[in-house]
PDB file of C-alpha atoms in Angstrom:
ATOM      1  CA  MET A   1      54.707 112.088  90.407  1.00 45.00           C
ATOM      2  CA  ASP A   2      57.391 112.045  92.761  1.00 44.00           C
ATOM      3  CA  GLY A   3      60.029 109.551  91.234  1.00 43.00           C
ATOM      4  CA  SER A   4      60.891 108.486  94.391  1.00 41.00           C
ATOM      5  CA  THR A   5      57.482 106.795  95.247  1.00 43.00           C
ATOM      6  CA  LEU A   6      58.137 104.379  92.095  1.00 44.00           C
ATOM      7  CA  GLN A   7      60.574 103.005  94.338  1.00 43.00           C
ATOM      8  CA  SER A   8      60.044  99.765  95.354  1.00 44.00           C
ATOM      9  CA  PRO A   9      61.054  98.929  99.127  1.00 46.00           C
ATOM     10  CA  GLN A  10      63.978  96.940  98.047  1.00 46.00           C
ATOM     11  CA  GLN A  11      65.170 100.237  96.324  1.00 46.00           C
ATOM     12  CA  LYS A  12      64.554 102.412  98.426  1.00 44.00           C
ATOM     13  CA  ASN A  13      66.145 100.436 101.200  1.00 45.00           C
ATOM     14  CA  HIS A  14      69.482  99.933  98.745  1.00 45.00           C
ATOM     15  CA  SER A  15      69.568 103.928  98.635  1.00 42.00           C
ATOM     16  CA  THR A  16      69.787 104.374 101.415  1.00 47.00           C
ATOM     17  CA  LEU A  17      72.341 101.954 102.733  1.00 66.00           C
ATOM     18  CA  LEU A  18      75.063 103.891 103.398  1.00 76.00           C
ATOM     19  CA  LYS A  19      77.008 101.693 106.332  1.00 87.00           C
ATOM     20  CA  PHE A  20      77.528  97.702 107.694  1.00 90.00           C
ATOM     21  CA  ILE A  21      77.409  96.949 110.943  1.00 91.00           C
ATOM     22  CA  LEU A  22      80.136  94.201 111.735  1.00 91.00           C
ATOM     23  CA  ILE A  23      78.864  92.664 114.473  1.00 89.00           C
ATOM     24  CA  GLY A  24      82.372  91.023 115.175  1.00 85.00           C
ATOM     25  CA  PHE A  25      82.334  89.257 118.982  1.00 86.00           C
ATOM     26  CA  SER A  26      79.483  91.088 120.069  1.00 82.00           C
ATOM     27  CA  ASP A  27      77.510  87.819 120.729  1.00 78.00           C
ATOM     28  CA  VAL A  28      79.821  87.963 123.949  1.00 81.00           C
ATOM     29  CA  PRO A  29      79.197  91.221 125.291  1.00 81.00           C
ATOM     30  CA  ASN A  30      81.326  90.772 128.970  1.00 87.00           C
ATOM     31  CA  LEU A  31      84.511  89.871 126.961  1.00 86.00           C
ATOM     32  CA  GLN A  32      84.673  92.667 125.351  1.00 88.00           C
ATOM     33  CA  GLU A  33      87.825  94.759 127.337  1.00 91.00           C
ATOM     34  CA  PHE A  34      89.393  90.669 127.838  1.00 93.00           C
ATOM     35  CA  LEU A  35      89.261  90.836 123.655  1.00 92.00           C
ATOM     36  CA  PHE A  36      90.224  94.176 123.164  1.00 94.00           C
ATOM     37  CA  GLY A  37      93.676  93.587 126.042  1.00 95.00           C
ATOM     38  CA  VAL A  38      94.266  90.042 123.830  1.00 94.00           C
ATOM     39  CA  PHE A  39      94.292  92.241 120.827  1.00 94.00           C
ATOM     40  CA  LEU A  40      95.789  94.430 121.182  1.00 96.00           C
ATOM     41  CA  ILE A  41      99.041  92.484 122.872  1.00 96.00           C
ATOM     42  CA  ILE A  42      98.889  90.173 119.792  1.00 95.00           C
ATOM     43  CA  TYR A  43      99.220  93.311 117.404  1.00 96.00           C
ATOM     44  CA  ILE A  44     102.372  94.826 119.329  1.00 96.00           C
ATOM     45  CA  ILE A  45     103.780  91.316 119.334  1.00 94.00           C
ATOM     46  CA  ILE A  46     103.057  90.825 115.265  1.00 94.00           C
ATOM     47  CA  VAL A  47     104.654  94.319 114.581  1.00 95.00           C
ATOM     48  CA  MET A  48     107.531  93.971 117.090  1.00 92.00           C
ATOM     49  CA  SER A  49     108.489  91.003 115.742  1.00 89.00           C
ATOM     50  CA  ASN A  50     107.679  91.193 112.341  1.00 92.00           C
ATOM     51  CA  SER A  51     110.184  94.459 112.662  1.00 92.00           C
ATOM     52  CA  PHE A  52     112.720  92.958 114.111  1.00 88.00           C
ATOM     53  CA  ILE A  53     113.453  90.282 110.870  1.00 89.00           C
ATOM     54  CA  ILE A  54     112.738  92.974 108.314  1.00 92.00           C
ATOM     55  CA  ILE A  55     115.878  95.070 110.696  1.00 90.00           C
ATOM     56  CA  ILE A  56     118.091  91.966 111.115  1.00 89.00           C
ATOM     57  CA  THR A  57     117.948  90.713 107.379  1.00 89.00           C
ATOM     58  CA  ARG A  58     118.539  94.012 106.424  1.00 90.00           C
ATOM     59  CA  THR A  59     121.398  94.610 108.336  1.00 88.00           C
ATOM     60  CA  ASP A  60     122.913  91.400 109.378  1.00 87.00           C
ATOM     61  CA  PRO A  61     125.734  90.633 106.721  1.00 87.00           C
ATOM     62  CA  SER A  62     124.893  86.425 107.607  1.00 84.00           C
ATOM     63  CA  LEU A  63     121.230  87.332 106.174  1.00 87.00           C
ATOM     64  CA  GLN A  64     121.978  88.965 102.985  1.00 91.00           C
ATOM     65  CA  THR A  65     121.180  85.982 100.860  1.00 91.00           C
ATOM     66  CA  PRO A  66     117.917  85.516  98.840  1.00 93.00           C
ATOM     67  CA  MET A  67     116.041  83.282 101.354  1.00 90.00           C
ATOM     68  CA  TYR A  68     116.469  86.117 104.093  1.00 91.00           C
ATOM     69  CA  PHE A  69     115.598  89.078 101.079  1.00 94.00           C
ATOM     70  CA  PHE A  70     112.011  86.830 100.824  1.00 94.00           C
ATOM     71  CA  LEU A  71     111.755  86.730 104.117  1.00 91.00           C
ATOM     72  CA  GLY A  72     112.039  90.102 104.656  1.00 93.00           C
ATOM     73  CA  ASN A  73     109.214  91.072 102.392  1.00 95.00           C
ATOM     74  CA  PHE A  74     107.087  88.567 103.872  1.00 93.00           C
ATOM     75  CA  SER A  75     107.486  89.914 107.163  1.00 93.00           C
ATOM     76  CA  PHE A  76     106.738  93.405 105.909  1.00 95.00           C
ATOM     77  CA  SER A  77     103.290  91.614 103.845  1.00 95.00           C
ATOM     78  CA  GLU A  78     102.645  90.735 107.011  1.00 93.00           C
ATOM     79  CA  ILE A  79     102.354  93.725 108.941  1.00 95.00           C
ATOM     80  CA  CYS A  80     100.635  95.337 106.578  1.00 96.00           C
ATOM     81  CA  TYR A  81      97.991  92.524 106.137  1.00 95.00           C
ATOM     82  CA  VAL A  82      97.018  92.465 110.369  1.00 95.00           C
ATOM     83  CA  SER A  83      97.350  96.410 109.733  1.00 96.00           C
ATOM     84  CA  VAL A  84      94.091  96.346 107.283  1.00 96.00           C
ATOM     85  CA  ILE A  85      92.346  94.554 109.951  1.00 94.00           C
ATOM     86  CA  LEU A  86      93.234  94.399 113.840  1.00 94.00           C
ATOM     87  CA  PRO A  87      93.169  98.402 114.484  1.00 94.00           C
ATOM     88  CA  ARG A  88      89.756  98.711 112.738  1.00 93.00           C
ATOM     89  CA  LEU A  89      88.892  95.778 115.333  1.00 93.00           C
ATOM     90  CA  LEU A  90      90.373  97.478 118.512  1.00 94.00           C
ATOM     91  CA  THR A  91      88.200 100.852 117.821  1.00 92.00           C
ATOM     92  CA  SER A  92      85.098  99.064 117.417  1.00 90.00           C
ATOM     93  CA  LEU A  93      85.820  97.230 120.591  1.00 90.00           C
ATOM     94  CA  TYR A  94      87.040 100.097 122.756  1.00 89.00           C
ATOM     95  CA  ARG A  95      84.635 102.319 121.504  1.00 86.00           C
ATOM     96  CA  GLN A  96      81.675  99.745 121.326  1.00 83.00           C
ATOM     97  CA  ASP A  97      80.774 101.374 117.513  1.00 83.00           C
ATOM     98  CA  ARG A  98      80.431  98.294 115.117  1.00 87.00           C
ATOM     99  CA  SER A  99      79.752 100.691 112.374  1.00 90.00           C
ATOM    100  CA  ILE A 100      81.473 101.036 108.869  1.00 92.00           C
ATOM    101  CA  SER A 101      80.696 102.592 106.111  1.00 92.00           C
ATOM    102  CA  ILE A 102      80.527 101.259 102.446  1.00 91.00           C
ATOM    103  CA  ILE A 103      83.538 102.787 101.131  1.00 93.00           C
ATOM    104  CA  ALA A 104      85.419 102.067 103.750  1.00 94.00           C
ATOM    105  CA  CYS A 105      84.061  98.235 104.166  1.00 94.00           C
ATOM    106  CA  ALA A 106      85.275  98.120 100.425  1.00 94.00           C
ATOM    107  CA  ILE A 107      89.150  99.650 100.705  1.00 96.00           C
ATOM    108  CA  GLN A 108      89.052  97.051 103.914  1.00 96.00           C
ATOM    109  CA  MET A 109      88.442  93.988 101.562  1.00 95.00           C
ATOM    110  CA  TYR A 110      90.339  95.639  98.394  1.00 96.00           C
ATOM    111  CA  LEU A 111      93.365  95.873 100.615  1.00 96.00           C
ATOM    112  CA  PHE A 112      92.844  92.445 102.585  1.00 95.00           C
ATOM    113  CA  LEU A 113      92.638  90.796  99.266  1.00 94.00           C
ATOM    114  CA  VAL A 114      95.687  92.009  97.722  1.00 95.00           C
ATOM    115  CA  LEU A 115      97.964  91.365 100.806  1.00 95.00           C
ATOM    116  CA  GLY A 116      96.429  88.147 100.612  1.00 93.00           C
ATOM    117  CA  ALA A 117      97.671  87.472  97.150  1.00 93.00           C
ATOM    118  CA  THR A 118     101.141  88.891  97.569  1.00 95.00           C
ATOM    119  CA  GLU A 119     101.917  86.662 100.913  1.00 93.00           C
ATOM    120  CA  CYS A 120     100.277  83.842  99.139  1.00 92.00           C
ATOM    121  CA  LEU A 121     102.812  84.408  95.803  1.00 94.00           C
ATOM    122  CA  ILE A 122     105.695  85.063  98.881  1.00 94.00           C
ATOM    123  CA  LEU A 123     105.450  81.902  99.768  1.00 91.00           C
ATOM    124  CA  THR A 124     105.503  80.231  97.079  1.00 94.00           C
ATOM    125  CA  VAL A 125     108.216  82.413  95.625  1.00 95.00           C
ATOM    126  CA  MET A 126     110.151  81.047  98.657  1.00 92.00           C
ATOM    127  CA  ALA A 127     109.519  78.008  98.191  1.00 91.00           C
ATOM    128  CA  TYR A 128     111.076  78.557  94.628  1.00 94.00           C
ATOM    129  CA  ASP A 129     114.098  79.642  96.711  1.00 93.00           C
ATOM    130  CA  ARG A 130     114.751  76.706  98.696  1.00 89.00           C
ATOM    131  CA  TYR A 131     113.726  74.059  95.605  1.00 92.00           C
ATOM    132  CA  VAL A 132     116.958  75.878  93.586  1.00 94.00           C
ATOM    133  CA  ALA A 133     119.189  75.896  96.287  1.00 90.00           C
ATOM    134  CA  ILE A 134     119.003  72.597  97.772  1.00 88.00           C
ATOM    135  CA  CYS A 135     118.198  70.495  94.521  1.00 90.00           C
ATOM    136  CA  ASN A 136     120.514  73.027  91.807  1.00 91.00           C
ATOM    137  CA  PRO A 137     122.799  74.230  94.533  1.00 90.00           C
ATOM    138  CA  LEU A 138     125.646  75.144  92.217  1.00 92.00           C
ATOM    139  CA  LEU A 139     123.440  77.023  89.757  1.00 92.00           C
ATOM    140  CA  TYR A 140     121.893  78.950  92.449  1.00 94.00           C
ATOM    141  CA  PRO A 141     123.910  82.144  92.632  1.00 93.00           C
ATOM    142  CA  LEU A 142     123.292  82.310  88.869  1.00 94.00           C
ATOM    143  CA  ILE A 143     119.637  81.852  88.593  1.00 94.00           C
ATOM    144  CA  MET A 144     118.932  84.006  92.257  1.00 95.00           C
ATOM    145  CA  ASN A 145     120.361  86.040  91.314  1.00 95.00           C
ATOM    146  CA  ASN A 146     119.969  90.258  92.932  1.00 94.00           C
ATOM    147  CA  SER A 147     117.879  91.779  89.371  1.00 95.00           C
ATOM    148  CA  PHE A 148     116.123  88.027  89.643  1.00 96.00           C
ATOM    149  CA  CYS A 149     114.897  88.355  93.111  1.00 96.00           C
ATOM    150  CA  ILE A 150     114.267  92.173  93.015  1.00 96.00           C
ATOM    151  CA  LEU A 151     111.774  91.576  90.062  1.00 97.00           C
ATOM    152  CA  LEU A 152     109.965  88.261  91.606  1.00 96.00           C
ATOM    153  CA  ALA A 153     109.316  90.390  94.767  1.00 96.00           C
ATOM    154  CA  THR A 154     107.678  93.264  92.368  1.00 96.00           C
ATOM    155  CA  GLY A 155     106.052  90.693  90.905  1.00 95.00           C
ATOM    156  CA  CYS A 156     104.565  89.239  94.644  1.00 95.00           C
ATOM    157  CA  TRP A 157     103.327  92.721  95.241  1.00 96.00           C
ATOM    158  CA  VAL A 158     101.519  94.223  92.093  1.00 95.00           C
ATOM    159  CA  PHE A 159      99.763  90.731  90.787  1.00 90.00           C
ATOM    160  CA  GLY A 160      96.862  91.518  93.287  1.00 88.00           C
ATOM    161  CA  VAL A 161      96.709  94.887  92.642  1.00 92.00           C
ATOM    162  CA  PRO A 162      94.825  94.898  89.339  1.00 90.00           C
ATOM    163  CA  VAL A 163      92.978  91.998  90.139  1.00 86.00           C
ATOM    164  CA  HIS A 164      91.089  92.963  92.598  1.00 91.00           C
ATOM    165  CA  ILE A 165      90.241  96.134  92.029  1.00 93.00           C
ATOM    166  CA  GLY A 166      87.987  95.196  89.457  1.00 91.00           C
ATOM    167  CA  PHE A 167      86.663  91.997  91.926  1.00 92.00           C
ATOM    168  CA  THR A 168      85.864  94.272  94.340  1.00 94.00           C
ATOM    169  CA  TYR A 169      84.403  96.827  92.337  1.00 93.00           C
ATOM    170  CA  TRP A 170      82.181  94.184  91.265  1.00 91.00           C
ATOM    171  CA  ILE A 171      80.991  93.015  94.894  1.00 92.00           C
ATOM    172  CA  PHE A 172      80.162  96.432  96.208  1.00 91.00           C
ATOM    173  CA  SER A 173      78.058  97.281  92.927  1.00 89.00           C
ATOM    174  CA  LEU A 174      75.980  94.616  93.761  1.00 87.00           C
ATOM    175  CA  PRO A 175      72.385  96.042  95.464  1.00 87.00           C
ATOM    176  CA  PHE A 176      72.400  95.590  99.433  1.00 84.00           C
ATOM    177  CA  CYS A 177      68.438  95.831 100.070  1.00 78.00           C
ATOM    178  CA  GLY A 178      68.266  93.551 102.969  1.00 74.00           C
ATOM    179  CA  SER A 179      70.027  94.161 106.653  1.00 80.00           C
ATOM    180  CA  ASN A 180      72.753  95.761 107.160  1.00 86.00           C
ATOM    181  CA  GLN A 181      74.633  93.366 109.846  1.00 89.00           C
ATOM    182  CA  LEU A 182      77.427  91.778 108.515  1.00 90.00           C
ATOM    183  CA  ASP A 183      78.417  88.808 110.745  1.00 88.00           C
ATOM    184  CA  HIS A 184      82.378  89.218 110.920  1.00 90.00           C
ATOM    185  CA  PHE A 185      84.445  91.443 112.250  1.00 91.00           C
ATOM    186  CA  PHE A 186      85.657  92.527 109.487  1.00 93.00           C
ATOM    187  CA  CYS A 187      85.158  93.278 105.866  1.00 93.00           C
ATOM    188  CA  ASP A 188      85.475  89.594 104.063  1.00 91.00           C
ATOM    189  CA  VAL A 189      84.272  88.668 100.458  1.00 91.00           C
ATOM    190  CA  LEU A 190      81.960  86.287 101.741  1.00 87.00           C
ATOM    191  CA  PRO A 191      80.152  87.313 104.400  1.00 89.00           C
ATOM    192  CA  VAL A 192      79.506  90.947 102.394  1.00 91.00           C
ATOM    193  CA  VAL A 193      78.397  88.566  99.192  1.00 90.00           C
ATOM    194  CA  ASN A 194      75.764  86.847 101.891  1.00 86.00           C
ATOM    195  CA  LEU A 195      74.076  90.039 102.013  1.00 88.00           C
ATOM    196  CA  ALA A 196      73.643  90.646  98.869  1.00 86.00           C
ATOM    197  CA  CYS A 197      70.337  90.421  96.733  1.00 83.00           C
ATOM    198  CA  GLY A 198      69.485  89.041  93.579  1.00 77.00           C
ATOM    199  CA  ASP A 199      71.774  86.848  92.237  1.00 80.00           C
ATOM    200  CA  THR A 200      75.056  85.749  92.970  1.00 84.00           C
ATOM    201  CA  LEU A 201      75.850  82.442  91.099  1.00 86.00           C
ATOM    202  CA  LEU A 202      78.286  83.955  88.557  1.00 90.00           C
ATOM    203  CA  LEU A 203      80.473  86.196  91.506  1.00 90.00           C
ATOM    204  CA  GLU A 204      80.242  82.748  94.041  1.00 87.00           C
ATOM    205  CA  VAL A 205      81.830  80.731  90.556  1.00 90.00           C
ATOM    206  CA  VAL A 206      84.480  84.330  90.220  1.00 90.00           C
ATOM    207  CA  ILE A 207      85.565  84.037  93.791  1.00 89.00           C
ATOM    208  CA  TYR A 208      86.340  80.130  93.522  1.00 88.00           C
ATOM    209  CA  VAL A 209      88.170  80.864  90.363  1.00 90.00           C
ATOM    210  CA  ILE A 210      90.310  83.414  91.920  1.00 89.00           C
ATOM    211  CA  ALA A 211      90.893  81.508  94.916  1.00 88.00           C
ATOM    212  CA  LEU A 212      92.074  78.191  92.882  1.00 88.00           C
ATOM    213  CA  LEU A 213      94.643  81.184  90.679  1.00 88.00           C
ATOM    214  CA  VAL A 214      95.887  82.705  94.147  1.00 90.00           C
ATOM    215  CA  VAL A 215      95.560  80.387  96.738  1.00 89.00           C
ATOM    216  CA  THR A 216      95.088  76.375  95.289  1.00 89.00           C
ATOM    217  CA  ILE A 217      97.749  77.353  92.653  1.00 91.00           C
ATOM    218  CA  PRO A 218     100.302  78.247  94.502  1.00 92.00           C
ATOM    219  CA  PHE A 219      99.911  75.842  97.300  1.00 91.00           C
ATOM    220  CA  MET A 220     100.443  73.105  94.654  1.00 92.00           C
ATOM    221  CA  LEU A 221     103.445  74.491  93.060  1.00 93.00           C
ATOM    222  CA  ILE A 222     105.050  74.710  97.135  1.00 91.00           C
ATOM    223  CA  LEU A 223     103.819  70.862  97.344  1.00 90.00           C
ATOM    224  CA  GLY A 224     105.706  69.835  94.062  1.00 92.00           C
ATOM    225  CA  SER A 225     108.493  72.014  95.059  1.00 90.00           C
ATOM    226  CA  TYR A 226     108.794  70.277  98.738  1.00 88.00           C
ATOM    227  CA  VAL A 227     108.074  66.609  97.072  1.00 88.00           C
ATOM    228  CA  LYS A 228     111.177  67.633  94.844  1.00 90.00           C
ATOM    229  CA  ILE A 229     112.626  68.734  98.034  1.00 87.00           C
ATOM    230  CA  ILE A 230     112.427  66.524 100.178  1.00 86.00           C
ATOM    231  CA  SER A 231     113.789  63.601  97.579  1.00 87.00           C
ATOM    232  CA  THR A 232     116.784  65.155  97.424  1.00 86.00           C
ATOM    233  CA  ILE A 233     117.205  65.457 101.164  1.00 84.00           C
ATOM    234  CA  LEU A 234     117.131  62.121 101.368  1.00 83.00           C
ATOM    235  CA  LYS A 235     119.940  61.523  98.817  1.00 81.00           C
ATOM    236  CA  LEU A 236     122.522  63.383 100.964  1.00 75.00           C
ATOM    237  CA  PRO A 237     125.002  61.298 102.334  1.00 76.00           C
ATOM    238  CA  SER A 238     125.578  63.387 105.245  1.00 73.00           C
ATOM    239  CA  ALA A 239     123.189  62.589 108.231  1.00 72.00           C
ATOM    240  CA  THR A 240     124.530  66.677 109.161  1.00 71.00           C
ATOM    241  CA  GLY A 241     123.809  67.899 105.734  1.00 66.00           C
ATOM    242  CA  ARG A 242     120.173  66.236 105.832  1.00 72.00           C
ATOM    243  CA  ALA A 243     119.271  67.820 109.299  1.00 73.00           C
ATOM    244  CA  LYS A 244     120.654  71.169 108.638  1.00 68.00           C
ATOM    245  CA  ALA A 245     118.462  70.960 104.944  1.00 68.00           C
ATOM    246  CA  PHE A 246     115.363  69.807 106.929  1.00 71.00           C
ATOM    247  CA  SER A 247     115.960  72.956 109.311  1.00 69.00           C
ATOM    248  CA  THR A 248     115.990  75.308 106.972  1.00 66.00           C
ATOM    249  CA  CYS A 249     112.542  73.904 104.921  1.00 75.00           C
ATOM    250  CA  SER A 250     110.920  73.176 108.367  1.00 75.00           C
ATOM    251  CA  SER A 251     109.791  76.042 109.195  1.00 74.00           C
ATOM    252  CA  HIS A 252     108.192  77.624 105.608  1.00 76.00           C
ATOM    253  CA  LEU A 253     106.106  74.033 105.246  1.00 81.00           C
ATOM    254  CA  MET A 254     104.772  74.981 109.048  1.00 80.00           C
ATOM    255  CA  VAL A 255     104.044  78.552 108.220  1.00 83.00           C
ATOM    256  CA  VAL A 256     102.796  77.213 104.591  1.00 85.00           C
ATOM    257  CA  ALA A 257     100.190  74.815 106.224  1.00 83.00           C
ATOM    258  CA  LEU A 258      98.996  77.214 108.682  1.00 82.00           C
ATOM    259  CA  PHE A 259      98.022  79.768 106.591  1.00 84.00           C
ATOM    260  CA  PHE A 260      97.462  77.812 103.241  1.00 87.00           C
ATOM    261  CA  GLY A 261      94.958  74.810 105.132  1.00 84.00           C
ATOM    262  CA  SER A 262      92.696  77.831 106.384  1.00 81.00           C
ATOM    263  CA  CYS A 263      92.348  80.041 103.955  1.00 83.00           C
ATOM    264  CA  ILE A 264      91.306  76.715 101.658  1.00 82.00           C
ATOM    265  CA  ILE A 265      89.043  75.826 103.559  1.00 82.00           C
ATOM    266  CA  THR A 266      86.964  79.246 104.392  1.00 79.00           C
ATOM    267  CA  TYR A 267      86.898  79.822 100.194  1.00 79.00           C
ATOM    268  CA  LEU A 268      86.602  76.438  99.043  1.00 76.00           C
ATOM    269  CA  ARG A 269      84.673  75.068 100.915  1.00 74.00           C
ATOM    270  CA  PRO A 270      80.604  74.608  99.075  1.00 72.00           C
ATOM    271  CA  LYS A 271      78.185  76.866 100.218  1.00 67.00           C
ATOM    272  CA  SER A 272      75.924  74.916 102.231  1.00 66.00           C
ATOM    273  CA  SER A 273      78.839  74.434 104.455  1.00 66.00           C
ATOM    274  CA  TYR A 274      78.769  78.085 105.486  1.00 67.00           C
ATOM    275  CA  SER A 275      78.474  79.010 108.915  1.00 75.00           C
ATOM    276  CA  ALA A 276      79.642  82.431 110.224  1.00 74.00           C
ATOM    277  CA  VAL A 277      81.164  81.128 113.728  1.00 79.00           C
ATOM    278  CA  THR A 278      83.204  78.702 111.368  1.00 80.00           C
ATOM    279  CA  ASP A 279      84.087  81.398 109.173  1.00 81.00           C
ATOM    280  CA  LYS A 280      84.447  83.265 111.912  1.00 84.00           C
ATOM    281  CA  ILE A 281      87.246  80.831 113.788  1.00 82.00           C
ATOM    282  CA  LEU A 282      89.311  80.201 110.347  1.00 83.00           C
ATOM    283  CA  SER A 283      89.392  83.716 109.599  1.00 86.00           C
ATOM    284  CA  LEU A 284      91.443  84.484 113.264  1.00 88.00           C
ATOM    285  CA  PHE A 285      93.446  81.536 111.729  1.00 84.00           C
ATOM    286  CA  TYR A 286      94.904  83.261 108.930  1.00 85.00           C
ATOM    287  CA  THR A 287      94.554  86.912 109.474  1.00 89.00           C
ATOM    288  CA  ILE A 288      95.995  86.903 113.279  1.00 90.00           C
ATOM    289  CA  VAL A 289      97.085  83.633 114.726  1.00 87.00           C
ATOM    290  CA  THR A 290      99.049  82.493 111.491  1.00 86.00           C
ATOM    291  CA  PRO A 291     100.996  86.387 111.652  1.00 89.00           C
ATOM    292  CA  LEU A 292     101.521  85.992 115.277  1.00 89.00           C
ATOM    293  CA  PHE A 293     103.377  82.794 115.099  1.00 85.00           C
ATOM    294  CA  ASN A 294     105.133  83.072 111.764  1.00 83.00           C
ATOM    295  CA  PRO A 295     108.050  84.916 113.578  1.00 82.00           C
ATOM    296  CA  ILE A 296     108.078  82.569 116.453  1.00 80.00           C
ATOM    297  CA  ILE A 297     108.500  79.743 113.846  1.00 78.00           C
ATOM    298  CA  TYR A 298     110.985  81.507 111.877  1.00 73.00           C
ATOM    299  CA  CYS A 299     113.228  82.508 114.885  1.00 71.00           C
ATOM    300  CA  LEU A 300     112.512  79.179 117.106  1.00 64.00           C
ATOM    301  CA  ARG A 301     113.586  76.858 114.080  1.00 66.00           C
ATOM    302  CA  ASN A 302     116.409  78.884 111.520  1.00 72.00           C
ATOM    303  CA  LYS A 303     119.294  79.358 113.652  1.00 75.00           C
ATOM    304  CA  ASP A 304     120.618  82.058 111.019  1.00 76.00           C
ATOM    305  CA  VAL A 305     118.207  83.884 112.670  1.00 79.00           C
ATOM    306  CA  THR A 306     118.276  83.547 115.764  1.00 79.00           C
ATOM    307  CA  ILE A 307     121.980  84.106 115.982  1.00 80.00           C
ATOM    308  CA  ALA A 308     121.411  87.241 114.128  1.00 79.00           C
ATOM    309  CA  LEU A 309     118.505  88.908 116.719  1.00 77.00           C
ATOM    310  CA  LYS A 310     120.736  87.767 119.580  1.00 78.00           C
ATOM    311  CA  LYS A 311     123.002  89.851 118.180  1.00 80.00           C
ATOM    312  CA  PHE A 312     120.923  92.898 117.435  1.00 75.00           C
ATOM    313  CA  LEU A 313     119.595  92.619 120.858  1.00 75.00           C
ATOM    314  CA  LEU A 314     122.757  92.643 122.046  1.00 78.00           C
ATOM    315  CA  ILE A 315     123.843  95.514 120.468  1.00 75.00           C
ATOM    316  CA  SER A 316     120.363  97.248 120.798  1.00 72.00           C
ATOM    317  CA  PHE A 317     120.525  96.938 124.871  1.00 73.00           C
ATOM    318  CA  MET A 318     124.264  98.109 125.798  1.00 71.00           C
ATOM    319  CA  LEU A 319     124.120 101.146 123.427  1.00 62.00           C
TER     320      LEU A 319
END
């Protein structure tokens, strides 16, 4: 007897499932061209604005400090982060082809998770940098020396690489024996796991644990740093000094609130409250909206960056 005839219907479906169909925004067919235009403009703005920040933090003499070194790293991670998602989304909207192979889906998820972890850690390191600068100003040059800054940045970039290799492999080793309709605009963890067959309880526990390690713990460390920072600022005798200290921290706090808030709600809310529509809206915040506003927030709230950017643009136009 042929071995294929002994396979159950679920096994046959699993063996032939080679791609997912990303539903994305297909429920609004009349807005496809509009959405393509909006997301294209957003992508261009994100890449250009973050590129400007990278250039000025590398070339302007007044920005050669640890704070702007980490800001440059953060801007580069933002470009990589959105480039994992938006070009694929733009291609789907333009060609109206929403299929994605299992391998391409796994690669997209892996890069998304690694770069997301990198952003969480860089934001945490930036909070630590502000803590040392404001709470221990005399020791700041000694603690935040060049070698230590490079070590911290390297750790942020490589931490998630080994962790998410095994995690992503585990997810895509699951049997997908039902629908291949992925109700999302990219290969996010929860929508893919929801399509898997069999018992996923252990994997869901691991998802919560990783979310705690990568999102919640860094967020708590940032909050702890800022509690000490704010208490120190309030003790400063000069109103000018307090205003300057608050201005250097407020932009970072706004970015933290936007990014971590949407991530925590997405990955740590109960499964019973899961909704594909809500998930897509929240995902838009931490994958597209936050990277769009981050450079604007840093430029508007940080006088040093604003001055350096004006100088750079003036020189560029004169050449």
